[in-house]
Short mmCIF file of C-alpha atoms and ligand atoms in Angstrom, two decimals:
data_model
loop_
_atom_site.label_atom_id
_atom_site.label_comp_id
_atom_site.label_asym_id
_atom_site.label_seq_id
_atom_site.Cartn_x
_atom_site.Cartn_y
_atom_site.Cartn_z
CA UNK A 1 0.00 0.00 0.00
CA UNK A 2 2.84 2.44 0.68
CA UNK A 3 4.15 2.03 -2.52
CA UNK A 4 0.81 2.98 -4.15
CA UNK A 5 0.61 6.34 -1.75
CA UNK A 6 4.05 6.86 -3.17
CA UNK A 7 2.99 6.10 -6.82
CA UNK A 8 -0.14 8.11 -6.83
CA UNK A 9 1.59 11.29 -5.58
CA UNK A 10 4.41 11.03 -8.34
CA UNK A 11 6.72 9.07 -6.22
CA UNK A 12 9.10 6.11 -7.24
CA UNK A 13 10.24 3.48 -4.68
CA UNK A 14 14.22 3.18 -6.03
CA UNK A 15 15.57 0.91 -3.77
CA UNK A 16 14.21 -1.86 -0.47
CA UNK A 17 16.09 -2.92 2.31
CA UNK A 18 15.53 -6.05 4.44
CA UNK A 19 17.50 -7.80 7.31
CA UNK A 20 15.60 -10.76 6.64
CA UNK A 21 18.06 -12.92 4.02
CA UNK A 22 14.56 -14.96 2.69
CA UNK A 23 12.85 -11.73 1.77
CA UNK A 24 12.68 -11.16 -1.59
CA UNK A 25 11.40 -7.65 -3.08
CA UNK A 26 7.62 -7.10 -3.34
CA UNK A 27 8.13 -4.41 -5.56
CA UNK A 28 8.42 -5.92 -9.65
CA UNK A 29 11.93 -4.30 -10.82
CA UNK A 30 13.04 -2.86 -7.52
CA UNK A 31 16.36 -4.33 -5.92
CA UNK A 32 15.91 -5.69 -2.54
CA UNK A 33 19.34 -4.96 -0.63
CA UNK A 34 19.93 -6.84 2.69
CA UNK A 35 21.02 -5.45 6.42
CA UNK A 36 22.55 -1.93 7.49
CA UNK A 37 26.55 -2.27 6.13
CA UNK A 38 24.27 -2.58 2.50
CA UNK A 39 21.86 0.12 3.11
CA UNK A 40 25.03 2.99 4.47
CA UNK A 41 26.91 1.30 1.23
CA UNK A 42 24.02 2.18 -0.98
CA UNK A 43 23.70 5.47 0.51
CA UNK A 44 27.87 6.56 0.37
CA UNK A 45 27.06 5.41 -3.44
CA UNK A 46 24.35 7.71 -4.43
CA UNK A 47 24.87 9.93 -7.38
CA UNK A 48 22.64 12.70 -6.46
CA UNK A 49 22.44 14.82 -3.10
CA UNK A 50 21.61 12.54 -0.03
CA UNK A 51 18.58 14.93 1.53
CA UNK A 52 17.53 14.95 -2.61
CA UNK A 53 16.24 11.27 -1.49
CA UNK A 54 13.39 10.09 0.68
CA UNK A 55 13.34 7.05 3.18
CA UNK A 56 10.49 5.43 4.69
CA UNK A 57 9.75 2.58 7.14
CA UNK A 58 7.74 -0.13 6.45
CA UNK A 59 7.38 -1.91 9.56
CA UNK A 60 3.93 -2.21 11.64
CA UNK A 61 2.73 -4.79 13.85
CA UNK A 62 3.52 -3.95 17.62
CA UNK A 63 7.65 -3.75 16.65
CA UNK A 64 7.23 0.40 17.50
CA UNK A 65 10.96 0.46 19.20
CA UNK A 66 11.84 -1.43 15.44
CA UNK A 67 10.16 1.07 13.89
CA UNK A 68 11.66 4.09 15.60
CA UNK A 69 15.30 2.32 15.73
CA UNK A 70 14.88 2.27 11.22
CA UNK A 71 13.35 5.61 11.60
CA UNK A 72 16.39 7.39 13.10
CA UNK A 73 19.36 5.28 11.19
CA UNK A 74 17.07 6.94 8.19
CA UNK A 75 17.72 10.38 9.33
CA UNK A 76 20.99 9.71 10.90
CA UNK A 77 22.11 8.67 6.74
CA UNK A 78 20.88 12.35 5.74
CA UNK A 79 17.97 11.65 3.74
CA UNK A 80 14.35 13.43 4.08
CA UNK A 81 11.88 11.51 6.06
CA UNK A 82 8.28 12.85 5.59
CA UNK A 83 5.42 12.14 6.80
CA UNK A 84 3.64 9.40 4.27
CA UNK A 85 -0.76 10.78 3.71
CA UNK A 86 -2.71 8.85 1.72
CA UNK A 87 -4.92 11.43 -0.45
CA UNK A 88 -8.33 9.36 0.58
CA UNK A 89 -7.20 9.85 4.28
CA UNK A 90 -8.87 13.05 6.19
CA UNK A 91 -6.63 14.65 7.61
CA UNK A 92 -7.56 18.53 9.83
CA UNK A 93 -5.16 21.35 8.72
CA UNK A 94 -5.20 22.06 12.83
CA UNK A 95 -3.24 18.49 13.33
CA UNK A 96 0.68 18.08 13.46
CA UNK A 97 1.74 14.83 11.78
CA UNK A 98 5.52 13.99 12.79
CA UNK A 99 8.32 12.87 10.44
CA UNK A 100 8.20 9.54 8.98
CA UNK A 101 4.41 9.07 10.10
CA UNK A 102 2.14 7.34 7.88
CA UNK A 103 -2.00 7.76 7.57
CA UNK A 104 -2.97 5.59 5.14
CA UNK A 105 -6.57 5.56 3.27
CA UNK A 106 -9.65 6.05 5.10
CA UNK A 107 -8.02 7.09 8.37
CA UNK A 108 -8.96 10.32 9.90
CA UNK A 109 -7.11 12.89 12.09
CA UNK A 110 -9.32 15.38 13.97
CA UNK A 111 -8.50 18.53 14.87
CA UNK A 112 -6.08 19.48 17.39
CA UNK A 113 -3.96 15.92 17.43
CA UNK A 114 0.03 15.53 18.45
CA UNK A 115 1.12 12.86 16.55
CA UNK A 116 4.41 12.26 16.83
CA UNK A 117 7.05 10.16 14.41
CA UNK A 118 7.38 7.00 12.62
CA UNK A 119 3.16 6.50 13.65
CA UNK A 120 1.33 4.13 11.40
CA UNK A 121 -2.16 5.11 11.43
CA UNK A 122 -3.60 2.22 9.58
CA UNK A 123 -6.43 2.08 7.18
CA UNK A 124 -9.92 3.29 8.57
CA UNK A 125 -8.34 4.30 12.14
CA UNK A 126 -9.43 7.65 13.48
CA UNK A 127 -8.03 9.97 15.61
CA UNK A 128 -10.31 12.42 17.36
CA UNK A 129 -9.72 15.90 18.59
CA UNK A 130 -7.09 16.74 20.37
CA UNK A 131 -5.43 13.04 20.82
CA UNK A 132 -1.77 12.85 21.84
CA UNK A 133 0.38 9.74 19.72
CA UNK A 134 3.81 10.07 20.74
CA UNK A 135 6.47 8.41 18.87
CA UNK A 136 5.98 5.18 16.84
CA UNK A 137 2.23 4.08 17.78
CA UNK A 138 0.64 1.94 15.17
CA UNK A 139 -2.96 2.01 15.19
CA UNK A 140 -4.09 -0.91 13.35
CA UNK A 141 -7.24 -0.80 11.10
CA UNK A 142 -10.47 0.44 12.23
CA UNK A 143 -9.00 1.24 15.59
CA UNK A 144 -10.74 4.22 17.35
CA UNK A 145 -9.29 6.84 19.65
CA UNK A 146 -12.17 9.17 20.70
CA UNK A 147 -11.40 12.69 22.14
CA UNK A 148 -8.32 13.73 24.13
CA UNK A 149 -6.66 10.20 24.39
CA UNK A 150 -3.13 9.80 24.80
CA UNK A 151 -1.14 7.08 23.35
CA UNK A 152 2.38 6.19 24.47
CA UNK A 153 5.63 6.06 22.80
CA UNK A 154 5.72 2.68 20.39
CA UNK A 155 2.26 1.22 21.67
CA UNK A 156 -0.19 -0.24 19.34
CA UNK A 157 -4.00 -0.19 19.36
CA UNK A 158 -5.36 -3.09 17.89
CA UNK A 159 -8.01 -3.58 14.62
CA UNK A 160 -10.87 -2.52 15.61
CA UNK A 161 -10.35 -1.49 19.03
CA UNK A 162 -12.15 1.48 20.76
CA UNK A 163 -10.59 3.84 23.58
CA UNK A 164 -12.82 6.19 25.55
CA UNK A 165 -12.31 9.87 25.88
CA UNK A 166 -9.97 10.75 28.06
CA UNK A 167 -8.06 7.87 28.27
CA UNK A 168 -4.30 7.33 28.85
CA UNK A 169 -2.50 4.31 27.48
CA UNK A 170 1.41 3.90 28.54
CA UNK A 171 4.64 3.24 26.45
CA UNK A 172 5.18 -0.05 24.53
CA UNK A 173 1.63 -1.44 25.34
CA UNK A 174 -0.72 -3.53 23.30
CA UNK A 175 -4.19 -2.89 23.12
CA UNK A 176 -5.93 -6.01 21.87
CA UNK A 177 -7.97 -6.42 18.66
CA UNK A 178 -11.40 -5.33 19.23
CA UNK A 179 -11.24 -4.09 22.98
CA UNK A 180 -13.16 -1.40 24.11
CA UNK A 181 -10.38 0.83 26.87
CA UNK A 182 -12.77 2.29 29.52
CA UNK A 183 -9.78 3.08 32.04
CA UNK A 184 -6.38 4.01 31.43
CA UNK A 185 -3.53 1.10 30.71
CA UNK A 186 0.27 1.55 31.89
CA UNK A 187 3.48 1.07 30.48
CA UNK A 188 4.04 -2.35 28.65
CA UNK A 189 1.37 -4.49 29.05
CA UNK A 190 -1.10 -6.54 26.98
CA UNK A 191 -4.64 -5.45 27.70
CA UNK A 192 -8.02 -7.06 25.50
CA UNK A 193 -11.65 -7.54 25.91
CA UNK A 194 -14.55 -5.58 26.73
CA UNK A 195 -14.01 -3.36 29.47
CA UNK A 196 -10.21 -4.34 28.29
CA UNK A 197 -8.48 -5.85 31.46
CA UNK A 198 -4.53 -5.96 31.77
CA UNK A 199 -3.86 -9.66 30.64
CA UNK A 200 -0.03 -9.75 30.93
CA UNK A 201 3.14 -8.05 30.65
CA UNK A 202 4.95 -7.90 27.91
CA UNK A 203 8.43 -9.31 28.20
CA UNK A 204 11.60 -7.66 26.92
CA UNK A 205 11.84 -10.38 24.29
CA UNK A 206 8.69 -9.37 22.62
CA UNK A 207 9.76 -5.09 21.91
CA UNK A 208 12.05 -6.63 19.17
CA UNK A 209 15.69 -4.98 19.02
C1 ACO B 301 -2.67 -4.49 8.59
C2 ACO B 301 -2.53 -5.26 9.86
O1 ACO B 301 -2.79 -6.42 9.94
S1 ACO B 301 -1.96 -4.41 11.21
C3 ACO B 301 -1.94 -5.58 12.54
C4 ACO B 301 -3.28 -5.72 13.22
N1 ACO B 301 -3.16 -6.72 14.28
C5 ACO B 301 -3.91 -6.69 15.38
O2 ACO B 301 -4.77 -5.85 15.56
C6 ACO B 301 -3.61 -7.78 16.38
C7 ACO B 301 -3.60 -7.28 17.82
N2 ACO B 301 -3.18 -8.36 18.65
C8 ACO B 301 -4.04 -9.11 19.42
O3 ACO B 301 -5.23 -8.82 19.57
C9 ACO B 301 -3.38 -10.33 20.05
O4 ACO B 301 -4.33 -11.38 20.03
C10 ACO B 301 -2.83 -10.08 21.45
C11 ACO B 301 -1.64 -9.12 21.38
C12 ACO B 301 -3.87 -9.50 22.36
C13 ACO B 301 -2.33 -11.44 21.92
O5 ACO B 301 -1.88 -11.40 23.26
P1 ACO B 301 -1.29 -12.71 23.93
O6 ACO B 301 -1.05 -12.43 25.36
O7 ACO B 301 -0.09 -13.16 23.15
O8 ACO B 301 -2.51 -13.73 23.82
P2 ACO B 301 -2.60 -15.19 23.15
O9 ACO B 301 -2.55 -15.07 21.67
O10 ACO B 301 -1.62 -16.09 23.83
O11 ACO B 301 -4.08 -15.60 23.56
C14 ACO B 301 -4.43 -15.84 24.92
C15 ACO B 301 -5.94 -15.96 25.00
O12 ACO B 301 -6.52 -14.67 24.78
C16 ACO B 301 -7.45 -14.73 23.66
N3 ACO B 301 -7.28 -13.49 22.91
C17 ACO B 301 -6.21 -13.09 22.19
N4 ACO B 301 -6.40 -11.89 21.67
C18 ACO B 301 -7.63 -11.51 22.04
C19 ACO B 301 -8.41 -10.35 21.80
N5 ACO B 301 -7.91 -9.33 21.05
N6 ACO B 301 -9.63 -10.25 22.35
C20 ACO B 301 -10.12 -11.26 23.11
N7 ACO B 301 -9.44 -12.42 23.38
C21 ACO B 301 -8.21 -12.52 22.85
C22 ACO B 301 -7.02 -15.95 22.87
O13 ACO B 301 -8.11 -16.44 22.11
C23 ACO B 301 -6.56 -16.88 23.96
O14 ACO B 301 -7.72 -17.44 24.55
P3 ACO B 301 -7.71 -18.96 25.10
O15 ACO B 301 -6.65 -18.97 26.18
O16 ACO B 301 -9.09 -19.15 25.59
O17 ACO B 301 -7.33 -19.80 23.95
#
């Protein structure tokens, strides 16, 4: 789907990166290069100015600290990170969508959101006035946030979920597929159902690298 955003608003995906060896590109005539010594290789190699080039990155699922490790080696490099909007997402002029963010089709962004960068806002996910997303959250598809909810750095509200108004949900938490959040959630736990109840912890193991 990114690629299509990219397409549609006169974009060209150049070049994909992997660390896993079995992945192969999904993108017909695009080179898939493997790891980080390739990508800075690639980069030292480019025949046109660095910040002339933009990098994205494509990882959702609950791997936020993933996300936000890619997102800064990406700026670290010296190329332009923007945010990513589909055109058939809705998206209020009195929002501020960090770097390296990405709303893709059908989502909506209210007025008066904070969302930070390297955010997925999957398809169909809204965003009502005046939320706070800090740093890579992924809201999965059809998740809601109503008004004023705050989302911490690298959690991820699952499809379809619901979170009152009001509500606070901590760092590197997962909010389970179709819960509805009636009371706030802290830092790094697994919470699901309706009223969501804290199910677990989430061990180190599971925030990736
Ligand atoms: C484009 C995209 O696809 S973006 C990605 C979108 N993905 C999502 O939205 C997925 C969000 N993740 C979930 O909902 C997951 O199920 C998690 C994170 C809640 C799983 O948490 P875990 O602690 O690993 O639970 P686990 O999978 O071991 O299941 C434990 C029990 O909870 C139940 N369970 C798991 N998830 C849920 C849920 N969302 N709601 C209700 N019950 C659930 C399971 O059925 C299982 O029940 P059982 O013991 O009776 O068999």
């Amino acid at each position: 789907m990114l690629n299509d955003i990219i397409e549609l608003q006169g974009g060209r995906v150049i070049q994909l990166f992997d660390n896993n060896k079995n992945a192969s590109s999904s993108i017909p005539g695009v080179e898939l290069l493997y790891g980080e010594t390739e990508f800075r290789r690639w980069v030292s190699e480019l025949n046109v100015p660095v910040a002339s080039v933009f990098g994205l990155v494509a990882i959702g699922g609950s791997f936020g600290r993933v996300r936000n490790h890619y997102h800064q080696m990406l700026k670290n490099s010296g190329l332009k990170v923007p945010s990513l909007i589909s055109s058939d997402a809705l998206v209020s002029k009195a929002s501020a969508i960090g770097n390296g963010t990405q709303v893709l089709p059908n989502a909506i962004v209210a007025s008066g959101t904070r969302i930070g960068d390297a955010c997925i806002l999957n398809h169909g996910s809204q965003v009502d006035h005046e939320c706070e997303l800090e740093h890579g959250v992924h809201l999965a598809p059809g998740a809601i946030l109503c008004g004023c909810v705050k989302v911490g750095c690298r959690s991820m509200v699952g499809a379809g979920a619901t979170v009152l108004p009001r509500i606070a949900i901590g760092a590197d938490t997962i909010i389970g597929a179709g819960a509805v959040v009636t009371r706030d959630i802290p830092d790094r736990v697994i919470a699901f159902g309706n009223p969501a109840r804290v199910v677990r912890q989430r061990r180190e193991d599971e925030l990736g690298e």
